[in-house]
Amino acid sequence: MVEKNSEPSAQERAGRPFPVSWDQFHRDCRALTWRLNEVGPFHAVIAITRGGLVPAAIVARELGLRVIDTVCVASYDHDKQGDLKVLKGISEQTAKLGGGTGKGLLIVDDLVDTGKTGKLVRELLPDAHFATVYAKPKGRPLVDTFITEVSQDTWIFFPWDTALSFQPPIRDGAA
Ligand SMILES: O=P(O)(O)OC[C@H]1O[C@H](OP(=O)(O)OP(=O)(O)O)[C@H](O)[C@@H]1O
Ligand SMILES: Nc1nc2[nH]cnc2c(=O)[nH]1
Ligand SMILES: [Mg+2]
């Protein structure tokens, strides 16, 4: 919960909501995979947790990849970004597959926003291919492949973070 008089959260600053359904997300992940299929082959998929886990599963399924690792990063507490912490890096076995620099490895995340998370992971694996489903302008230069660009003032709501709820009619003042 956001306390009174506290700084506005990233979500409040963004303002414009962009809700994504499971169907839409699945379609966008498949579209991403069509592009990645032209770039690969890859030795392994690395999901940036937690948001990268869902697209990584779909992309890995479509590319026929079974070696899947994670980089576990904590930054946003719900919608406020704090200092980034790498809670877990990739395994030695995956690092070997990428020759130490990430060559031939595919990093997947759900989105780039400020690009801070992407930058950190790129520093760990400079030669890896970095793919996200959505990209905001600030983070876009860090990404090798993405599907949909949304404006910086947009907040993306993912299906695993949301539930169906009643909406008041537009006439009654709904956004
Ligand atoms: O480009 P940035 O400004 O760094 O933001 C992008 C990151 O923010 C979200 O993760 P979050 O830290 O909220 O954690 P989660 O994936 O565990 O939800 C999202 O999944 C990206 O990883
Ligand atoms: N769910 C979600 N998490 C984010 N983390 C950084 N930007 C976003 C966003 O637009 N949506
Ligand atoms: Mg994330």
mmCIF file of C-alpha atoms and ligand atoms in Angstrom, residues 10-11 14 16 18 75-76 78-81 110-114 117 134 136 150-152 154-158 160-161, ligand 2:
data_model
loop_
_atom_site.group_PDB
_atom_site.id
_atom_site.type_symbol
_atom_site.label_atom_id
_atom_site.label_comp_id
_atom_site.label_asym_id
_atom_site.label_seq_id
_atom_site.Cartn_x
_atom_site.Cartn_y
_atom_site.Cartn_z
ATOM 1 C CA ALA A 10 6.501 4.127 -10.865
ATOM 2 C CA GLN A 11 2.982 2.919 -11.620
ATOM 3 C CA ALA A 14 3.242 6.033 -15.537
ATOM 4 C CA ARG A 16 -1.689 5.047 -18.461
ATOM 5 C CA PHE A 18 -2.000 -1.291 -20.452
ATOM 6 C CA SER A 75 14.324 -4.380 -7.675
ATOM 7 C CA TYR A 76 10.678 -3.294 -7.755
ATOM 8 C CA HIS A 78 5.402 -4.013 -6.292
ATOM 9 C CA ASP A 79 5.796 -0.753 -8.256
ATOM 10 C CA LYS A 80 8.658 1.171 -6.616
ATOM 11 C CA GLN A 81 12.150 0.510 -7.867
ATOM 12 C CA ASP A 110 8.716 -9.703 -19.796
ATOM 13 C CA LEU A 111 9.666 -6.040 -20.319
ATOM 14 C CA VAL A 112 12.259 -3.317 -20.132
ATOM 15 C CA ASP A 113 11.231 -0.045 -18.504
ATOM 16 C CA THR A 114 14.125 2.138 -17.290
ATOM 17 C CA THR A 117 17.493 -4.635 -14.860
ATOM 18 C CA TYR A 134 7.435 -5.335 -24.277
ATOM 19 C CA LYS A 136 9.491 1.228 -23.089
ATOM 20 C CA VAL A 150 4.647 1.074 -25.241
ATOM 21 C CA SER A 151 5.103 4.680 -24.166
ATOM 22 C CA GLN A 152 7.163 5.487 -21.086
ATOM 23 C CA THR A 154 2.366 3.362 -19.601
ATOM 24 C CA TRP A 155 2.098 0.774 -16.825
ATOM 25 C CA ILE A 156 1.771 -2.773 -18.106
ATOM 26 C CA PHE A 157 -0.520 -5.033 -16.059
ATOM 27 C CA PHE A 158 0.343 -8.698 -16.548
ATOM 28 C CA TRP A 160 -0.425 -13.142 -13.331
ATOM 29 C CA ASP A 161 -0.712 -9.880 -11.340
HETATM 30 N N1 LIG B 2 3.972 -4.985 -14.119
HETATM 31 C C1 LIG B 2 4.896 -4.068 -14.460
HETATM 32 N N2 LIG B 2 6.093 -4.092 -13.850
HETATM 33 C C2 LIG B 2 6.973 -3.152 -14.238
HETATM 34 N N3 LIG B 2 8.234 -2.929 -13.778
HETATM 35 C C3 LIG B 2 8.703 -1.863 -14.452
HETATM 36 N N4 LIG B 2 7.795 -1.368 -15.299
HETATM 37 C C4 LIG B 2 6.703 -2.167 -15.188
HETATM 38 C C5 LIG B 2 5.415 -2.160 -15.818
HETATM 39 O O1 LIG B 2 5.069 -1.340 -16.682
HETATM 40 N N5 LIG B 2 4.552 -3.139 -15.404
#
